[in-house]
mmCIF file of C-alpha atoms in Angstrom:
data_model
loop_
_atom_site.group_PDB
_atom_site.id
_atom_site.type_symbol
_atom_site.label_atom_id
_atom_site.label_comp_id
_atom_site.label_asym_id
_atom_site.label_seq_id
_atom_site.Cartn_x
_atom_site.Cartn_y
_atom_site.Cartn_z
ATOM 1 C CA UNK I 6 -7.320 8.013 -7.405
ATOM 2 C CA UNK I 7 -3.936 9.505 -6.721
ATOM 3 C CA UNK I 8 -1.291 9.145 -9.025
ATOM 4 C CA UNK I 9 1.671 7.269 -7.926
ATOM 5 C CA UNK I 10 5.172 9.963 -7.967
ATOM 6 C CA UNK I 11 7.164 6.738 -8.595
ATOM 7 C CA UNK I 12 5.799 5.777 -11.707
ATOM 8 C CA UNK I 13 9.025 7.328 -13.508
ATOM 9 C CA UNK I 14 11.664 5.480 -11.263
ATOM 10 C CA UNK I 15 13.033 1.908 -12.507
ATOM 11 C CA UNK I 16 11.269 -0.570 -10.281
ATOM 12 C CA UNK I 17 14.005 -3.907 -9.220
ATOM 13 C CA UNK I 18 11.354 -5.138 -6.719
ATOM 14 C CA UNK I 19 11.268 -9.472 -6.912
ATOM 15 C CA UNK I 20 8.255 -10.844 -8.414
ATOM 16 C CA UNK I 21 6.881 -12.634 -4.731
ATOM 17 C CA UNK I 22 7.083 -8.386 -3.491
ATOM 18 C CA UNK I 23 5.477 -7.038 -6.462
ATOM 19 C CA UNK I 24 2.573 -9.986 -6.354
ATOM 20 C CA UNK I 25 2.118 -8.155 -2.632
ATOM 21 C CA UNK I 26 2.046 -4.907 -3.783
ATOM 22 C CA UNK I 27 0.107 -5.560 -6.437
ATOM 23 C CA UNK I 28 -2.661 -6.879 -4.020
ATOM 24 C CA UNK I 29 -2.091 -4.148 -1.642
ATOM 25 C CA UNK I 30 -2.995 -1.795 -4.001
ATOM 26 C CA UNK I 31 -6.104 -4.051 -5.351
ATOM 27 C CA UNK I 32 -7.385 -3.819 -1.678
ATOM 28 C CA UNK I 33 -7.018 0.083 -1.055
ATOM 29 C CA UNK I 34 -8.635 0.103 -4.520
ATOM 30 C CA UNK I 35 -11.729 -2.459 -3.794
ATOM 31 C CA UNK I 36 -11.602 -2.623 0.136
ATOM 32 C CA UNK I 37 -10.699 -6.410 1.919
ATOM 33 C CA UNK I 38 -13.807 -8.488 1.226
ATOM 34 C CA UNK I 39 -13.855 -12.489 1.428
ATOM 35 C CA UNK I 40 -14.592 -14.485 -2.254
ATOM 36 C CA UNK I 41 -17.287 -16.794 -1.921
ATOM 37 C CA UNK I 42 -16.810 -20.552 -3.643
ATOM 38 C CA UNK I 43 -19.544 -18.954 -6.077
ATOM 39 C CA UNK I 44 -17.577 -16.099 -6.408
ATOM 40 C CA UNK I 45 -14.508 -18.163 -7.277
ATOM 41 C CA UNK I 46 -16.123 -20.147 -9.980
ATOM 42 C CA UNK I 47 -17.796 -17.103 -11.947
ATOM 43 C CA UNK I 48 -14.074 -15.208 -11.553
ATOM 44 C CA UNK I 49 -12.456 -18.486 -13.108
ATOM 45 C CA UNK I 50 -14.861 -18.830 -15.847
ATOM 46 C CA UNK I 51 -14.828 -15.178 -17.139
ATOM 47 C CA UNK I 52 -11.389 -14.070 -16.029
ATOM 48 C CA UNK I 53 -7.315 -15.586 -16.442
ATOM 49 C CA UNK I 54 -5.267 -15.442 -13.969
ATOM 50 C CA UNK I 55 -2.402 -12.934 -14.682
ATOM 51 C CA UNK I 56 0.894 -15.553 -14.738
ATOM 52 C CA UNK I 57 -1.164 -17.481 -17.418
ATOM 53 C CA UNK I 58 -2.357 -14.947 -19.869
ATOM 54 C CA UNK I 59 1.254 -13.574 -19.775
ATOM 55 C CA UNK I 60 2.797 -17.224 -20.383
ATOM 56 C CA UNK I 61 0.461 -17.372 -23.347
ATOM 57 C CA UNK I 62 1.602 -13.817 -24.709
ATOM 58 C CA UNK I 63 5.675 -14.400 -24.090
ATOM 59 C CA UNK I 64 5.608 -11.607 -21.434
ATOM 60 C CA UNK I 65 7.218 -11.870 -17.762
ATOM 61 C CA UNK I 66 4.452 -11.002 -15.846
ATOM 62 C CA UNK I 67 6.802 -9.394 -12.897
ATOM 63 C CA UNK I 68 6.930 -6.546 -15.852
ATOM 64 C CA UNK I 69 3.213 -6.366 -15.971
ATOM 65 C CA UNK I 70 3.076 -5.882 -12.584
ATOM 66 C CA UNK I 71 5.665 -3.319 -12.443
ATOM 67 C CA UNK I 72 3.007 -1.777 -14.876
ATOM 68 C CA UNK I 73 0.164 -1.897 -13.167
ATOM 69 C CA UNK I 74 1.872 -0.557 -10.000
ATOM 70 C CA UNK I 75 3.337 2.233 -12.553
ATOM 71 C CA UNK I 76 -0.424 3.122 -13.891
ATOM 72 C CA UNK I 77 0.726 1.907 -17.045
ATOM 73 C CA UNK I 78 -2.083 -0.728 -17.244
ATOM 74 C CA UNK I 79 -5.173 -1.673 -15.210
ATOM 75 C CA UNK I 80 -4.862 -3.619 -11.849
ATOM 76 C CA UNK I 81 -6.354 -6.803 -12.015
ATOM 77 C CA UNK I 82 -10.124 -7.531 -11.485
ATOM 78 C CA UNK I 83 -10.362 -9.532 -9.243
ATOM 79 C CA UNK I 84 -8.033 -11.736 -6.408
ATOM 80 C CA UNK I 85 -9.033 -14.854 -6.212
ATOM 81 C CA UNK I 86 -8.893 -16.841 -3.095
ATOM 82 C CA UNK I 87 -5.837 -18.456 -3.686
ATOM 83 C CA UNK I 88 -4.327 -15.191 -4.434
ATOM 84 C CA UNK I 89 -4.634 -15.537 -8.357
ATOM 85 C CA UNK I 90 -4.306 -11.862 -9.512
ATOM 86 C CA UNK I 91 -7.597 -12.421 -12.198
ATOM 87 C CA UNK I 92 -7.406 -10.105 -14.895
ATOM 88 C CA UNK I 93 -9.458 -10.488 -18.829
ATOM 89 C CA UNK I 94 -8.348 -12.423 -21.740
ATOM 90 C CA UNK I 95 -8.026 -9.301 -23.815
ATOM 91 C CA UNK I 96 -5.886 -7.287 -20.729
ATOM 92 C CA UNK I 97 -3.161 -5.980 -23.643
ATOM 93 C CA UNK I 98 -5.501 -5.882 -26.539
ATOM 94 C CA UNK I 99 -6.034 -2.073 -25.786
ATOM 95 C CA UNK I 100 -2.340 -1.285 -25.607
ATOM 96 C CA UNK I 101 -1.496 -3.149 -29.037
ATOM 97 C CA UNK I 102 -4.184 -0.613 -30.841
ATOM 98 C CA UNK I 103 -2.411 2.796 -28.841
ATOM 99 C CA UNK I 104 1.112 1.457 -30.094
ATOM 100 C CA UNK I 105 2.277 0.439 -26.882
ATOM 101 C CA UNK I 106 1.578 0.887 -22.896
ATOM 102 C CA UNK I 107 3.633 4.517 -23.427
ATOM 103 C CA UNK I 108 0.615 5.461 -25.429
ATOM 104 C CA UNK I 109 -2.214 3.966 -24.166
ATOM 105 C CA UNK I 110 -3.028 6.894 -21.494
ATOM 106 C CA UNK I 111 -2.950 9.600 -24.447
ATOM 107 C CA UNK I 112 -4.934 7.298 -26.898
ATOM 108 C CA UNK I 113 -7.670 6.675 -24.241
ATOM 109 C CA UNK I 114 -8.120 9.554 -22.573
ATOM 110 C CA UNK I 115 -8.728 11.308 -26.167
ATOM 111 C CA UNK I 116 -12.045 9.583 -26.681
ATOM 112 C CA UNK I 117 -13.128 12.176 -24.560
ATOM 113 C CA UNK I 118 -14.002 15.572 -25.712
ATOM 114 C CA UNK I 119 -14.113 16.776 -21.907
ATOM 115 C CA UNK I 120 -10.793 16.504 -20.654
ATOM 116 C CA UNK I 121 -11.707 15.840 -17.085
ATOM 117 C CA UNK I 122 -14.494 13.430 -18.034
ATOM 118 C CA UNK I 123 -11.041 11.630 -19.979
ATOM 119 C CA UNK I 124 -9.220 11.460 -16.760
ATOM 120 C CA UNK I 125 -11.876 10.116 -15.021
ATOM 121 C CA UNK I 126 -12.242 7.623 -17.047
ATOM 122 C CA UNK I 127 -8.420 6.931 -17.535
ATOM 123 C CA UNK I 128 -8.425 6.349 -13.396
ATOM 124 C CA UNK I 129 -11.330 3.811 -13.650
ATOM 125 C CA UNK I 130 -10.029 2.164 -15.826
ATOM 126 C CA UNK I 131 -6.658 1.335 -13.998
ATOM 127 C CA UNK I 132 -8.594 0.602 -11.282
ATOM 128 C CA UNK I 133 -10.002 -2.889 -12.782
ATOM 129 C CA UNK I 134 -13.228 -2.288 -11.861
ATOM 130 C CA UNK I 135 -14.615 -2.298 -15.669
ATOM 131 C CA UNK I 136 -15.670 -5.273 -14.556
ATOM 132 C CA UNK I 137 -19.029 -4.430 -16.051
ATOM 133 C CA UNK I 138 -18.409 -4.789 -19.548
ATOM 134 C CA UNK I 139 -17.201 -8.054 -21.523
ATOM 135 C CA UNK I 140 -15.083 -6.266 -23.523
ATOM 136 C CA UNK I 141 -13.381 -3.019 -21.956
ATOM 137 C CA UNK I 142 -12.695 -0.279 -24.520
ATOM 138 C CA UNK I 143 -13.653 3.764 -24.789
ATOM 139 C CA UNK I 144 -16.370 2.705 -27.329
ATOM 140 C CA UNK I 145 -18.437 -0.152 -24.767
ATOM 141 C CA UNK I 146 -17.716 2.548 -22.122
ATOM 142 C CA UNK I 147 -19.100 5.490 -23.833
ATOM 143 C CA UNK I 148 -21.723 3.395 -24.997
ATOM 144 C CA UNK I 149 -22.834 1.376 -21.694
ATOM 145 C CA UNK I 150 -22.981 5.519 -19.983
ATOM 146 C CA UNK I 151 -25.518 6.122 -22.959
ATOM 147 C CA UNK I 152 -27.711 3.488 -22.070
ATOM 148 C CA UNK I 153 -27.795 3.456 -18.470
ATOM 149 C CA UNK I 154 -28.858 7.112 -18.862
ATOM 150 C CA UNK I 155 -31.245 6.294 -21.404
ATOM 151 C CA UNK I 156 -32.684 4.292 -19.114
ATOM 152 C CA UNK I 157 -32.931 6.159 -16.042
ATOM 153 C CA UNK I 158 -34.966 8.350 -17.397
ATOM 154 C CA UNK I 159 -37.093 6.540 -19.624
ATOM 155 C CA UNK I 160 -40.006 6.535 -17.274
ATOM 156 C CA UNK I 161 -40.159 9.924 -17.361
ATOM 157 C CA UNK I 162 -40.780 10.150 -21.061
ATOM 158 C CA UNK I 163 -44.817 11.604 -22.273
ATOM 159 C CA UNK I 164 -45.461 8.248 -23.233
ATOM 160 C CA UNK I 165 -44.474 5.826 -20.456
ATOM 161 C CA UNK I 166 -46.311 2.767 -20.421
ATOM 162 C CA UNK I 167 -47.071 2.515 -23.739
ATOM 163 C CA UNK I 168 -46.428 -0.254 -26.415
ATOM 164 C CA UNK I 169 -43.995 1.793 -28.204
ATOM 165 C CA UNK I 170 -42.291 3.053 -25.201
ATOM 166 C CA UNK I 171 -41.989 -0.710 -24.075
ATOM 167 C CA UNK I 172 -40.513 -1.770 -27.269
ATOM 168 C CA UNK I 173 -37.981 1.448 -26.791
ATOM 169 C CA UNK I 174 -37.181 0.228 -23.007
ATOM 170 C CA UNK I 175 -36.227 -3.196 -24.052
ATOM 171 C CA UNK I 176 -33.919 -2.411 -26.799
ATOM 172 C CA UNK I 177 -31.553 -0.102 -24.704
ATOM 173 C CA UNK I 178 -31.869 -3.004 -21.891
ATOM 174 C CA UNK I 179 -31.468 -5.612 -24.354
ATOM 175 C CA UNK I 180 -28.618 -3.675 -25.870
ATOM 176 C CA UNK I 181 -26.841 -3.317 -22.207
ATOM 177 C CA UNK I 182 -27.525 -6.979 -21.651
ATOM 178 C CA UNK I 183 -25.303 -7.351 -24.459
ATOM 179 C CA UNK I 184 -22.335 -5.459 -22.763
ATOM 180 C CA UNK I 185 -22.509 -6.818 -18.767
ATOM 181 C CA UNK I 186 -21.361 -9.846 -18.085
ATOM 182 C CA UNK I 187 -23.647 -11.243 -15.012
ATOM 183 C CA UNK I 188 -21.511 -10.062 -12.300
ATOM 184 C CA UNK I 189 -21.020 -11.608 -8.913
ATOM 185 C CA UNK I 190 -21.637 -10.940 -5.234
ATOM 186 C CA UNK I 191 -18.260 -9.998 -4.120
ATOM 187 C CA UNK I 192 -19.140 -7.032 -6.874
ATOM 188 C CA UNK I 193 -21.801 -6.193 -4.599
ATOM 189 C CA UNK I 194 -19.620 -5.810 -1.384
ATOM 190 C CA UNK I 195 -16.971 -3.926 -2.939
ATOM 191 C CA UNK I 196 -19.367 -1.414 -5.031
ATOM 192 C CA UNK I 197 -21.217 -1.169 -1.886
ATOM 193 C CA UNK I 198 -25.031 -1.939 -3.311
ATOM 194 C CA UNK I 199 -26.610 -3.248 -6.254
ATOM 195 C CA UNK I 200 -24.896 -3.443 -9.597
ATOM 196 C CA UNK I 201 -25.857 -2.278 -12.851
ATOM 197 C CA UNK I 202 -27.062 -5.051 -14.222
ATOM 198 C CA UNK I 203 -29.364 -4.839 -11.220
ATOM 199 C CA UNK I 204 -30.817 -1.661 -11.295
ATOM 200 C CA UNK I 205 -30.956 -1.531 -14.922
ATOM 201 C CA UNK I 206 -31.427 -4.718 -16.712
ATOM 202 C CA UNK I 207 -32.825 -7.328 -13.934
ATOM 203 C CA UNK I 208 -34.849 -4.597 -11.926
ATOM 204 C CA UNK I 209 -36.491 -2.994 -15.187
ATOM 205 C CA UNK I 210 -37.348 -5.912 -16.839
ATOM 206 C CA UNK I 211 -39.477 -6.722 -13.724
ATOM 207 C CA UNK I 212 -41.250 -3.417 -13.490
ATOM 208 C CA UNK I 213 -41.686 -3.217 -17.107
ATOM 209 C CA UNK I 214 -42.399 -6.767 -19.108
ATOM 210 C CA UNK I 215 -42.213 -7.187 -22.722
ATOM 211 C CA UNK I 216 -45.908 -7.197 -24.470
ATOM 212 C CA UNK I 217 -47.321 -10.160 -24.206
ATOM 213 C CA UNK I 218 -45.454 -11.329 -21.130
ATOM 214 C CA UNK I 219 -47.409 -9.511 -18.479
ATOM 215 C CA UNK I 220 -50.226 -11.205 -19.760
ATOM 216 C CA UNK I 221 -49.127 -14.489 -19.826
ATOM 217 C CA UNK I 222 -47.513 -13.837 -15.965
ATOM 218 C CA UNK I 223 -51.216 -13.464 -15.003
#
């Protein structure tokens, strides 16, 4: 993701220009796919839309968009059809623990000892597709890499198969499970394939039931 050269440069733009831009930007980000009735209803029930969660925090919301345009803080998640910029409950929770937004990059990006890998991470994150996590920090990121790794290679371990190594398999899925929210199928489109809670909670617990379940399957 390219940096944006005017992030410096006071921003006057009205608030019905910025709510464009803003959504410009979401679609370069996440392409231009249509949001399903189903996909609608799983955005309202996990997400706020933007106007609302700043109402409820005294902030002008114009600002946060200025932000977001300003890679200051994340774009949101997710544009509902009625053009509701979506974004989570906790969007400014991370910038209250930095000290403010004119921290937050510095604060994040040192979670990571790699500097690169903190970059990475720092453009993801502004991109609003952390999607995949309930709640977004450099901890549940770090930790949701962990287990997906874990788990893609578990079945390459000496004792695949086993009781034990079925027992070991569910925790980290379990544990993931914990993290991912369920996800819907506009996630799909715009990720281009299966999600992560596809590949490596849904699909895995198929291949590999818990003891005791296989049996009872037969």
């Amino acid at each position: 993701m390219q940096q944006d050269t005017r992030e410096n440069a006071p921003d006057t733009t009205p608030e019905s220009a910025l709510r464009r831009r803003v959504a410009e930007r979401f679609r370069e980000v996440n392409g231009d796919h249509p949001m399903s009735a189903a996909d609608d209803a799983y955005v309202s029930a996990q997400f706020v839309p933007l106007d609302e969660l700043c109402a409820a925090w005294g902030r002008e919301a114009d600002e946060v968009r200025r932000l977001m345009l300003a890679r200051r803080l994340p774009l949101p998640g997710y544009l509902r059809s009625d053009g509701a910029e979506m974004v989570p409950g906790d969007l400014f929770a991370l910038a209250e623990r930095a000290g403010g937004t004119e921290h937050l990059e510095a604060w994040f990006t040192a979670h990571w000892e790699d500097a690169l890998a903190g970059r990475r991470e720092w453009d993801a994150y502004l991109s609003g597709q952390y999607v995949c996590l309930r709640e977004v920090t450099p901890e549940t990121i770090r930790r949701k890499e962990r287990l997906t790794d874990a788990i893609g290679s578990a079945e390459h371990a000496a004792d695949a198969g086993s009781a034990d190594w079925t027992a070991r398999l569910h925790a980290l899925v379990d544990e993931l499970d914990a993290l991912e929210p369920d996800f819907t199928d506009y996630d799909r489109l715009r990720f281009g394939g299966p999600t992560s809670r596809d590949t490596c909670i849904d699909a895995v617990r198929a291949r590999h039931p818990r003891a005791g379940t296989a049996s009872l399957a037969r």
